[in-house]
């Protein structure tokens, strides 16, 4: 009865009771995938295409294009931050010019990451003449690292950016005052605490900062005013370090020996050819 009503709705006349009984198989066939179902003798048509299930899997995205290898693209970084210290400059015996400072980069509303910047030759002159503490700048260049192994086998890694492009950033938010507060907090945090644990941690941070940028510190070892006068004193913050300090890490003296050897080769007039032949990234490994 239901089948007769369905056929009536399709305007199909039922002539008499002698009409053979109809079955579903009479109207439909069930072929394999990638074919269509057809209703025999009627205008009713259904379709099934199994290709739809694999369509999404067949979508192909373009392969990234290849670019030529370039040294300046290795570990390339782009940073916007605020200059945290006056730019210092040094003229090397080889004729090269080196300048350096540090950059404060906001990681969050309350956290600032500090990284050392180095400039060479003409860009070093530009940075020395035009950059001041508190300037908001954009830099791009190569991120390089130097790892120092302490006497107890622990490795200390320091990072800096060899700047290849320098631009000023228009004054906007965040204001540089927030960086100044972070810089002061960082300096205060390095001051000695009241217990040995805090002292040890603070002194280690200072030595790490020293080896990361030794030229930012005055070396007073050969002209100490008194035995208690600091061996090293930061040119900007006034922070002090003593070679025989009570809470010094065990690797300080061995790393100082390496640093003195390297700095001695830079200062030697006879090392001009040697310095020229060295890779510029290796001149100041700390």
PDB file of C-alpha atoms in Angstrom:
ATOM      1  CA  UNK A   1       0.000   0.000   0.000  1.00  0.00           C
ATOM      2  CA  UNK A   2       2.808   2.368   0.863  1.00  0.00           C
ATOM      3  CA  UNK A   3       4.559   1.543  -2.384  1.00  0.00           C
ATOM      4  CA  UNK A   4       1.410   2.264  -4.357  1.00  0.00           C
ATOM      5  CA  UNK A   5       1.061   5.662  -2.690  1.00  0.00           C
ATOM      6  CA  UNK A   6       4.678   6.476  -3.461  1.00  0.00           C
ATOM      7  CA  UNK A   7       4.230   5.577  -7.082  1.00  0.00           C
ATOM      8  CA  UNK A   8       1.007   7.576  -7.256  1.00  0.00           C
ATOM      9  CA  UNK A   9       2.842  10.652  -6.079  1.00  0.00           C
ATOM     10  CA  UNK A  10       5.148  10.223  -9.051  1.00  0.00           C
ATOM     11  CA  UNK A  11       2.117  10.195 -11.411  1.00  0.00           C
ATOM     12  CA  UNK A  12       2.657   6.569 -12.373  1.00  0.00           C
ATOM     13  CA  UNK A  13      -0.628   4.852 -13.331  1.00  0.00           C
ATOM     14  CA  UNK A  14      -1.401   1.496 -11.827  1.00  0.00           C
ATOM     15  CA  UNK A  15      -3.468  -0.260 -14.533  1.00  0.00           C
ATOM     16  CA  UNK A  16      -4.919  -3.237 -12.759  1.00  0.00           C
ATOM     17  CA  UNK A  17      -4.338  -5.858 -10.171  1.00  0.00           C
ATOM     18  CA  UNK A  18      -2.539  -7.998 -12.765  1.00  0.00           C
ATOM     19  CA  UNK A  19       0.444  -5.714 -12.582  1.00  0.00           C
ATOM     20  CA  UNK A  20       3.383  -7.774 -11.350  1.00  0.00           C
ATOM     21  CA  UNK A  21       4.505  -7.189  -7.839  1.00  0.00           C
ATOM     22  CA  UNK A  22       7.254  -4.658  -7.750  1.00  0.00           C
ATOM     23  CA  UNK A  23      10.362  -4.979  -5.642  1.00  0.00           C
ATOM     24  CA  UNK A  24      13.053  -2.583  -4.732  1.00  0.00           C
ATOM     25  CA  UNK A  25      15.477  -4.502  -6.926  1.00  0.00           C
ATOM     26  CA  UNK A  26      13.219  -3.752  -9.881  1.00  0.00           C
ATOM     27  CA  UNK A  27      13.796  -0.032  -9.488  1.00  0.00           C
ATOM     28  CA  UNK A  28      17.347   0.199  -8.262  1.00  0.00           C
ATOM     29  CA  UNK A  29      20.625  -1.440  -9.050  1.00  0.00           C
ATOM     30  CA  UNK A  30      23.624  -1.393  -6.739  1.00  0.00           C
ATOM     31  CA  UNK A  31      26.795  -0.955  -8.728  1.00  0.00           C
ATOM     32  CA  UNK A  32      30.302  -0.496  -7.320  1.00  0.00           C
ATOM     33  CA  UNK A  33      31.970   2.777  -6.419  1.00  0.00           C
ATOM     34  CA  UNK A  34      32.400   5.664  -8.876  1.00  0.00           C
ATOM     35  CA  UNK A  35      29.082   4.867 -10.653  1.00  0.00           C
ATOM     36  CA  UNK A  36      25.577   6.236 -10.370  1.00  0.00           C
ATOM     37  CA  UNK A  37      22.326   4.710  -9.210  1.00  0.00           C
ATOM     38  CA  UNK A  38      19.425   4.938 -11.671  1.00  0.00           C
ATOM     39  CA  UNK A  39      15.730   4.348 -11.136  1.00  0.00           C
ATOM     40  CA  UNK A  40      14.535   2.148 -14.026  1.00  0.00           C
ATOM     41  CA  UNK A  41      11.614   3.489 -16.114  1.00  0.00           C
ATOM     42  CA  UNK A  42      11.214   6.522 -13.852  1.00  0.00           C
ATOM     43  CA  UNK A  43      12.512  10.075 -13.653  1.00  0.00           C
ATOM     44  CA  UNK A  44      13.944   9.474 -10.185  1.00  0.00           C
ATOM     45  CA  UNK A  45      17.748   9.522 -10.072  1.00  0.00           C
ATOM     46  CA  UNK A  46      20.182   9.249  -7.162  1.00  0.00           C
ATOM     47  CA  UNK A  47      23.930   9.508  -7.232  1.00  0.00           C
ATOM     48  CA  UNK A  48      26.775   8.408  -5.003  1.00  0.00           C
ATOM     49  CA  UNK A  49      30.401   9.289  -5.724  1.00  0.00           C
ATOM     50  CA  UNK A  50      32.995   7.852  -3.378  1.00  0.00           C
ATOM     51  CA  UNK A  51      35.557  10.322  -4.708  1.00  0.00           C
ATOM     52  CA  UNK A  52      34.183  12.883  -2.247  1.00  0.00           C
ATOM     53  CA  UNK A  53      35.722  10.975   0.662  1.00  0.00           C
ATOM     54  CA  UNK A  54      39.246  11.194  -0.744  1.00  0.00           C
ATOM     55  CA  UNK A  55      38.965  14.721  -2.129  1.00  0.00           C
ATOM     56  CA  UNK A  56      40.375  16.445   0.928  1.00  0.00           C
ATOM     57  CA  UNK A  57      43.245  13.992   1.049  1.00  0.00           C
ATOM     58  CA  UNK A  58      44.122  14.752  -2.548  1.00  0.00           C
ATOM     59  CA  UNK A  59      44.487  18.518  -2.012  1.00  0.00           C
ATOM     60  CA  UNK A  60      48.083  19.554  -2.622  1.00  0.00           C
ATOM     61  CA  UNK A  61      49.647  22.742  -1.230  1.00  0.00           C
ATOM     62  CA  UNK A  62      52.531  24.407  -3.045  1.00  0.00           C
ATOM     63  CA  UNK A  63      56.026  23.421  -1.993  1.00  0.00           C
ATOM     64  CA  UNK A  64      58.077  26.267  -0.449  1.00  0.00           C
ATOM     65  CA  UNK A  65      60.470  27.789  -2.935  1.00  0.00           C
ATOM     66  CA  UNK A  66      64.209  27.321  -2.565  1.00  0.00           C
ATOM     67  CA  UNK A  67      66.507  30.254  -1.882  1.00  0.00           C
ATOM     68  CA  UNK A  68      70.279  30.447  -2.220  1.00  0.00           C
ATOM     69  CA  UNK A  69      72.342  29.935   0.927  1.00  0.00           C
ATOM     70  CA  UNK A  70      73.549  33.211   2.419  1.00  0.00           C
ATOM     71  CA  UNK A  71      75.620  33.699   5.523  1.00  0.00           C
ATOM     72  CA  UNK A  72      73.626  36.757   6.569  1.00  0.00           C
ATOM     73  CA  UNK A  73      70.437  34.663   6.671  1.00  0.00           C
ATOM     74  CA  UNK A  74      71.842  32.127   9.120  1.00  0.00           C
ATOM     75  CA  UNK A  75      70.209  32.618  12.529  1.00  0.00           C
ATOM     76  CA  UNK A  76      68.746  35.909  11.310  1.00  0.00           C
ATOM     77  CA  UNK A  77      66.727  37.808  13.911  1.00  0.00           C
ATOM     78  CA  UNK A  78      64.643  40.978  13.958  1.00  0.00           C
ATOM     79  CA  UNK A  79      64.179  42.852  17.222  1.00  0.00           C
ATOM     80  CA  UNK A  80      62.516  46.043  18.433  1.00  0.00           C
ATOM     81  CA  UNK A  81      63.557  47.333  21.814  1.00  0.00           C
ATOM     82  CA  UNK A  82      65.107  50.116  23.814  1.00  0.00           C
ATOM     83  CA  UNK A  83      68.800  50.875  24.138  1.00  0.00           C
ATOM     84  CA  UNK A  84      69.772  50.051  27.715  1.00  0.00           C
ATOM     85  CA  UNK A  85      73.263  51.556  27.924  1.00  0.00           C
ATOM     86  CA  UNK A  86      75.385  54.185  26.161  1.00  0.00           C
ATOM     87  CA  UNK A  87      77.084  52.873  23.035  1.00  0.00           C
ATOM     88  CA  UNK A  88      80.797  52.254  23.468  1.00  0.00           C
ATOM     89  CA  UNK A  89      83.281  52.091  20.618  1.00  0.00           C
ATOM     90  CA  UNK A  90      86.726  50.693  20.052  1.00  0.00           C
ATOM     91  CA  UNK A  91      89.186  51.062  17.159  1.00  0.00           C
ATOM     92  CA  UNK A  92      91.112  47.840  16.647  1.00  0.00           C
ATOM     93  CA  UNK A  93      94.728  47.692  15.420  1.00  0.00           C
ATOM     94  CA  UNK A  94      93.526  45.992  12.233  1.00  0.00           C
ATOM     95  CA  UNK A  95      91.561  49.110  11.295  1.00  0.00           C
ATOM     96  CA  UNK A  96      88.221  47.574  12.164  1.00  0.00           C
ATOM     97  CA  UNK A  97      85.786  49.537  14.334  1.00  0.00           C
ATOM     98  CA  UNK A  98      83.698  47.809  16.985  1.00  0.00           C
ATOM     99  CA  UNK A  99      80.790  49.264  18.976  1.00  0.00           C
ATOM    100  CA  UNK A 100      78.473  47.614  21.457  1.00  0.00           C
ATOM    101  CA  UNK A 101      75.523  48.171  23.772  1.00  0.00           C
ATOM    102  CA  UNK A 102      72.566  46.166  25.080  1.00  0.00           C
ATOM    103  CA  UNK A 103      68.941  46.105  24.007  1.00  0.00           C
ATOM    104  CA  UNK A 104      65.849  45.620  26.167  1.00  0.00           C
ATOM    105  CA  UNK A 105      63.105  43.652  24.407  1.00  0.00           C
ATOM    106  CA  UNK A 106      59.687  43.337  26.035  1.00  0.00           C
ATOM    107  CA  UNK A 107      58.607  39.706  26.497  1.00  0.00           C
ATOM    108  CA  UNK A 108      55.426  40.672  28.345  1.00  0.00           C
ATOM    109  CA  UNK A 109      53.949  43.606  30.218  1.00  0.00           C
ATOM    110  CA  UNK A 110      56.193  42.868  33.198  1.00  0.00           C
ATOM    111  CA  UNK A 111      59.182  41.021  31.730  1.00  0.00           C
ATOM    112  CA  UNK A 112      62.072  42.363  29.657  1.00  0.00           C
ATOM    113  CA  UNK A 113      64.736  40.326  27.886  1.00  0.00           C
ATOM    114  CA  UNK A 114      68.191  41.902  27.587  1.00  0.00           C
ATOM    115  CA  UNK A 115      70.578  41.006  24.783  1.00  0.00           C
ATOM    116  CA  UNK A 116      73.932  42.406  23.723  1.00  0.00           C
ATOM    117  CA  UNK A 117      74.354  44.170  20.385  1.00  0.00           C
ATOM    118  CA  UNK A 118      77.593  44.573  18.447  1.00  0.00           C
ATOM    119  CA  UNK A 119      78.179  46.847  15.463  1.00  0.00           C
ATOM    120  CA  UNK A 120      81.084  46.844  13.035  1.00  0.00           C
ATOM    121  CA  UNK A 121      82.849  49.462  10.927  1.00  0.00           C
ATOM    122  CA  UNK A 122      80.546  52.122   9.407  1.00  0.00           C
ATOM    123  CA  UNK A 123      77.502  50.891  11.309  1.00  0.00           C
ATOM    124  CA  UNK A 124      79.547  51.061  14.510  1.00  0.00           C
ATOM    125  CA  UNK A 125      80.271  54.733  13.813  1.00  0.00           C
ATOM    126  CA  UNK A 126      76.591  55.392  13.121  1.00  0.00           C
ATOM    127  CA  UNK A 127      75.498  53.694  16.332  1.00  0.00           C
ATOM    128  CA  UNK A 128      78.088  55.536  18.407  1.00  0.00           C
ATOM    129  CA  UNK A 129      77.111  58.944  17.001  1.00  0.00           C
ATOM    130  CA  UNK A 130      73.327  58.607  17.026  1.00  0.00           C
ATOM    131  CA  UNK A 131      72.181  56.048  19.588  1.00  0.00           C
ATOM    132  CA  UNK A 132      71.530  57.010  23.175  1.00  0.00           C
ATOM    133  CA  UNK A 133      70.185  55.171  26.184  1.00  0.00           C
ATOM    134  CA  UNK A 134      66.382  55.092  25.990  1.00  0.00           C
ATOM    135  CA  UNK A 135      66.138  55.239  22.192  1.00  0.00           C
ATOM    136  CA  UNK A 136      63.637  52.821  20.698  1.00  0.00           C
ATOM    137  CA  UNK A 137      65.223  51.032  17.739  1.00  0.00           C
ATOM    138  CA  UNK A 138      64.794  48.194  15.269  1.00  0.00           C
ATOM    139  CA  UNK A 139      67.741  45.931  14.528  1.00  0.00           C
ATOM    140  CA  UNK A 140      68.234  42.905  12.344  1.00  0.00           C
ATOM    141  CA  UNK A 141      71.273  40.705  12.191  1.00  0.00           C
ATOM    142  CA  UNK A 142      72.801  37.381  13.137  1.00  0.00           C
ATOM    143  CA  UNK A 143      72.261  35.739  16.499  1.00  0.00           C
ATOM    144  CA  UNK A 144      75.481  34.123  17.680  1.00  0.00           C
ATOM    145  CA  UNK A 145      76.397  32.360  20.883  1.00  0.00           C
ATOM    146  CA  UNK A 146      79.459  31.467  22.857  1.00  0.00           C
ATOM    147  CA  UNK A 147      79.564  28.600  25.314  1.00  0.00           C
ATOM    148  CA  UNK A 148      82.019  28.563  28.200  1.00  0.00           C
ATOM    149  CA  UNK A 149      82.681  25.391  30.124  1.00  0.00           C
ATOM    150  CA  UNK A 150      83.342  25.889  33.809  1.00  0.00           C
ATOM    151  CA  UNK A 151      85.797  23.950  35.920  1.00  0.00           C
ATOM    152  CA  UNK A 152      82.995  21.750  37.231  1.00  0.00           C
ATOM    153  CA  UNK A 153      81.897  20.828  33.711  1.00  0.00           C
ATOM    154  CA  UNK A 154      78.820  23.034  33.514  1.00  0.00           C
ATOM    155  CA  UNK A 155      78.353  25.020  30.316  1.00  0.00           C
ATOM    156  CA  UNK A 156      77.406  28.699  30.295  1.00  0.00           C
ATOM    157  CA  UNK A 157      75.987  30.093  27.046  1.00  0.00           C
ATOM    158  CA  UNK A 158      75.911  33.774  26.105  1.00  0.00           C
ATOM    159  CA  UNK A 159      74.072  35.338  23.173  1.00  0.00           C
ATOM    160  CA  UNK A 160      74.476  38.521  21.182  1.00  0.00           C
ATOM    161  CA  UNK A 161      73.292  39.976  17.881  1.00  0.00           C
ATOM    162  CA  UNK A 162      75.769  41.145  15.263  1.00  0.00           C
ATOM    163  CA  UNK A 163      73.701  43.998  13.841  1.00  0.00           C
ATOM    164  CA  UNK A 164      73.433  44.375  10.071  1.00  0.00           C
ATOM    165  CA  UNK A 165      70.552  46.877   9.881  1.00  0.00           C
ATOM    166  CA  UNK A 166      69.638  49.671  12.275  1.00  0.00           C
ATOM    167  CA  UNK A 167      66.586  51.946  12.292  1.00  0.00           C
ATOM    168  CA  UNK A 168      64.826  54.221  14.742  1.00  0.00           C
ATOM    169  CA  UNK A 169      61.218  53.376  15.657  1.00  0.00           C
ATOM    170  CA  UNK A 170      58.538  56.050  15.823  1.00  0.00           C
ATOM    171  CA  UNK A 171      57.615  57.087  19.340  1.00  0.00           C
ATOM    172  CA  UNK A 172      54.579  55.112  20.443  1.00  0.00           C
ATOM    173  CA  UNK A 173      53.674  52.618  23.122  1.00  0.00           C
ATOM    174  CA  UNK A 174      55.046  50.895  25.060  1.00  0.00           C
ATOM    175  CA  UNK A 175      56.843  53.863  26.509  1.00  0.00           C
ATOM    176  CA  UNK A 176      60.538  53.625  27.192  1.00  0.00           C
ATOM    177  CA  UNK A 177      59.846  54.376  30.849  1.00  0.00           C
ATOM    178  CA  UNK A 178      58.768  50.775  31.351  1.00  0.00           C
ATOM    179  CA  UNK A 179      62.112  49.599  30.028  1.00  0.00           C
ATOM    180  CA  UNK A 180      63.910  51.970  32.377  1.00  0.00           C
ATOM    181  CA  UNK A 181      62.031  50.487  35.317  1.00  0.00           C
ATOM    182  CA  UNK A 182      62.947  46.986  34.184  1.00  0.00           C
ATOM    183  CA  UNK A 183      66.561  48.021  33.763  1.00  0.00           C
ATOM    184  CA  UNK A 184      66.661  49.456  37.271  1.00  0.00           C
ATOM    185  CA  UNK A 185      64.988  46.340  38.637  1.00  0.00           C
ATOM    186  CA  UNK A 186      67.543  44.175  36.898  1.00  0.00           C
ATOM    187  CA  UNK A 187      70.384  46.210  38.364  1.00  0.00           C
ATOM    188  CA  UNK A 188      68.871  46.136  41.828  1.00  0.00           C
ATOM    189  CA  UNK A 189      68.329  42.413  41.580  1.00  0.00           C
ATOM    190  CA  UNK A 190      72.005  41.903  41.007  1.00  0.00           C
ATOM    191  CA  UNK A 191      72.995  43.582  44.249  1.00  0.00           C
ATOM    192  CA  UNK A 192      74.158  41.340  47.030  1.00  0.00           C
ATOM    193  CA  UNK A 193      71.552  39.819  49.291  1.00  0.00           C
ATOM    194  CA  UNK A 194      71.733  38.971  52.982  1.00  0.00           C
ATOM    195  CA  UNK A 195      72.398  35.249  52.651  1.00  0.00           C
ATOM    196  CA  UNK A 196      74.992  33.108  50.938  1.00  0.00           C
ATOM    197  CA  UNK A 197      72.572  31.621  48.403  1.00  0.00           C
ATOM    198  CA  UNK A 198      71.471  35.037  47.166  1.00  0.00           C
ATOM    199  CA  UNK A 199      75.058  36.259  47.140  1.00  0.00           C
ATOM    200  CA  UNK A 200      76.236  33.327  45.060  1.00  0.00           C
ATOM    201  CA  UNK A 201      73.420  33.717  42.524  1.00  0.00           C
ATOM    202  CA  UNK A 202      73.907  37.472  42.225  1.00  0.00           C
ATOM    203  CA  UNK A 203      77.674  37.210  41.823  1.00  0.00           C
ATOM    204  CA  UNK A 204      77.307  34.537  39.175  1.00  0.00           C
ATOM    205  CA  UNK A 205      74.917  36.760  37.215  1.00  0.00           C
ATOM    206  CA  UNK A 206      77.420  39.596  37.384  1.00  0.00           C
ATOM    207  CA  UNK A 207      80.253  37.404  36.114  1.00  0.00           C
ATOM    208  CA  UNK A 208      78.028  36.172  33.305  1.00  0.00           C
ATOM    209  CA  UNK A 209      77.289  39.773  32.355  1.00  0.00           C
ATOM    210  CA  UNK A 210      81.011  40.549  32.528  1.00  0.00           C
ATOM    211  CA  UNK A 211      82.049  37.724  30.203  1.00  0.00           C
ATOM    212  CA  UNK A 212      79.197  38.534  27.829  1.00  0.00           C
ATOM    213  CA  UNK A 213      80.505  42.107  27.390  1.00  0.00           C
ATOM    214  CA  UNK A 214      83.906  42.561  29.067  1.00  0.00           C
ATOM    215  CA  UNK A 215      84.497  45.893  27.347  1.00  0.00           C
ATOM    216  CA  UNK A 216      81.624  47.391  29.342  1.00  0.00           C
ATOM    217  CA  UNK A 217      83.726  47.036  32.498  1.00  0.00           C
ATOM    218  CA  UNK A 218      86.758  48.927  33.781  1.00  0.00           C
ATOM    219  CA  UNK A 219      89.715  46.610  34.412  1.00  0.00           C
ATOM    220  CA  UNK A 220      91.414  47.928  37.553  1.00  0.00           C
ATOM    221  CA  UNK A 221      93.637  44.944  38.316  1.00  0.00           C
ATOM    222  CA  UNK A 222      96.866  46.717  37.410  1.00  0.00           C
ATOM    223  CA  UNK A 223      96.063  50.081  38.981  1.00  0.00           C
ATOM    224  CA  UNK A 224      93.955  49.400  42.074  1.00  0.00           C
ATOM    225  CA  UNK A 225      93.815  52.373  44.416  1.00  0.00           C
ATOM    226  CA  UNK A 226      93.582  50.098  47.447  1.00  0.00           C
ATOM    227  CA  UNK A 227      93.555  46.300  47.888  1.00  0.00           C
ATOM    228  CA  UNK A 228      89.825  46.477  48.547  1.00  0.00           C
ATOM    229  CA  UNK A 229      89.131  48.387  45.332  1.00  0.00           C
ATOM    230  CA  UNK A 230      87.125  46.332  42.761  1.00  0.00           C
ATOM    231  CA  UNK A 231      89.062  44.439  40.122  1.00  0.00           C
ATOM    232  CA  UNK A 232      86.300  45.171  37.622  1.00  0.00           C
ATOM    233  CA  UNK A 233      83.731  47.965  37.695  1.00  0.00           C
ATOM    234  CA  UNK A 234      80.867  48.438  35.258  1.00  0.00           C
ATOM    235  CA  UNK A 235      81.237  51.679  33.313  1.00  0.00           C
ATOM    236  CA  UNK A 236      77.509  52.422  33.354  1.00  0.00           C
ATOM    237  CA  UNK A 237      75.997  50.884  36.484  1.00  0.00           C
ATOM    238  CA  UNK A 238      79.009  50.947  38.825  1.00  0.00           C
ATOM    239  CA  UNK A 239      78.589  47.267  39.737  1.00  0.00           C
ATOM    240  CA  UNK A 240      81.785  45.707  41.086  1.00  0.00           C
ATOM    241  CA  UNK A 241      83.563  42.358  40.925  1.00  0.00           C
ATOM    242  CA  UNK A 242      86.599  40.949  42.734  1.00  0.00           C
ATOM    243  CA  UNK A 243      88.732  38.121  41.360  1.00  0.00           C
ATOM    244  CA  UNK A 244      89.145  36.707  44.868  1.00  0.00           C
ATOM    245  CA  UNK A 245      85.515  37.241  45.786  1.00  0.00           C
ATOM    246  CA  UNK A 246      84.112  34.887  48.398  1.00  0.00           C
ATOM    247  CA  UNK A 247      81.072  33.844  46.373  1.00  0.00           C
ATOM    248  CA  UNK A 248      82.728  33.633  42.944  1.00  0.00           C
ATOM    249  CA  UNK A 249      81.853  30.648  40.729  1.00  0.00           C
ATOM    250  CA  UNK A 250      84.734  28.164  40.404  1.00  0.00           C
ATOM    251  CA  UNK A 251      85.212  28.873  36.685  1.00  0.00           C
ATOM    252  CA  UNK A 252      86.005  32.589  37.020  1.00  0.00           C
ATOM    253  CA  UNK A 253      89.817  32.408  37.107  1.00  0.00           C
ATOM    254  CA  UNK A 254      90.146  29.974  34.221  1.00  0.00           C
ATOM    255  CA  UNK A 255      87.846  32.065  32.046  1.00  0.00           C
ATOM    256  CA  UNK A 256      89.703  35.238  32.981  1.00  0.00           C
ATOM    257  CA  UNK A 257      92.918  33.633  31.769  1.00  0.00           C
ATOM    258  CA  UNK A 258      91.299  32.844  28.420  1.00  0.00           C
ATOM    259  CA  UNK A 259      89.852  36.342  28.172  1.00  0.00           C
ATOM    260  CA  UNK A 260      93.174  38.009  28.994  1.00  0.00           C
ATOM    261  CA  UNK A 261      94.879  35.972  26.291  1.00  0.00           C
ATOM    262  CA  UNK A 262      92.320  36.978  23.692  1.00  0.00           C
ATOM    263  CA  UNK A 263      92.259  40.619  24.702  1.00  0.00           C
ATOM    264  CA  UNK A 264      96.053  40.651  24.672  1.00  0.00           C
ATOM    265  CA  UNK A 265      96.105  39.497  21.076  1.00  0.00           C
ATOM    266  CA  UNK A 266      93.694  42.282  20.136  1.00  0.00           C
ATOM    267  CA  UNK A 267      95.793  44.937  21.841  1.00  0.00           C
ATOM    268  CA  UNK A 268      99.085  43.740  20.408  1.00  0.00           C
ATOM    269  CA  UNK A 269     100.419  45.849  17.573  1.00  0.00           C
ATOM    270  CA  UNK A 270     101.997  42.743  16.104  1.00  0.00           C
ATOM    271  CA  UNK A 271      98.658  40.990  15.778  1.00  0.00           C
ATOM    272  CA  UNK A 272      97.280  43.236  13.049  1.00  0.00           C
ATOM    273  CA  UNK A 273      97.602  40.583  10.363  1.00  0.00           C
ATOM    274  CA  UNK A 274      96.235  37.945  12.705  1.00  0.00           C
ATOM    275  CA  UNK A 275      93.185  40.002  13.590  1.00  0.00           C
ATOM    276  CA  UNK A 276      92.514  40.789   9.958  1.00  0.00           C
ATOM    277  CA  UNK A 277      92.505  37.115   9.061  1.00  0.00           C
ATOM    278  CA  UNK A 278      90.090  36.203  11.844  1.00  0.00           C
ATOM    279  CA  UNK A 279      86.355  36.017  11.303  1.00  0.00           C
ATOM    280  CA  UNK A 280      84.792  39.133  12.738  1.00  0.00           C
ATOM    281  CA  UNK A 281      82.406  37.077  14.858  1.00  0.00           C
ATOM    282  CA  UNK A 282      85.393  35.443  16.553  1.00  0.00           C
ATOM    283  CA  UNK A 283      87.051  38.680  17.615  1.00  0.00           C
ATOM    284  CA  UNK A 284      84.801  39.089  20.649  1.00  0.00           C
ATOM    285  CA  UNK A 285      83.599  35.581  21.530  1.00  0.00           C
ATOM    286  CA  UNK A 286      82.333  36.702  24.929  1.00  0.00           C
TER     287      UNK A 286
END
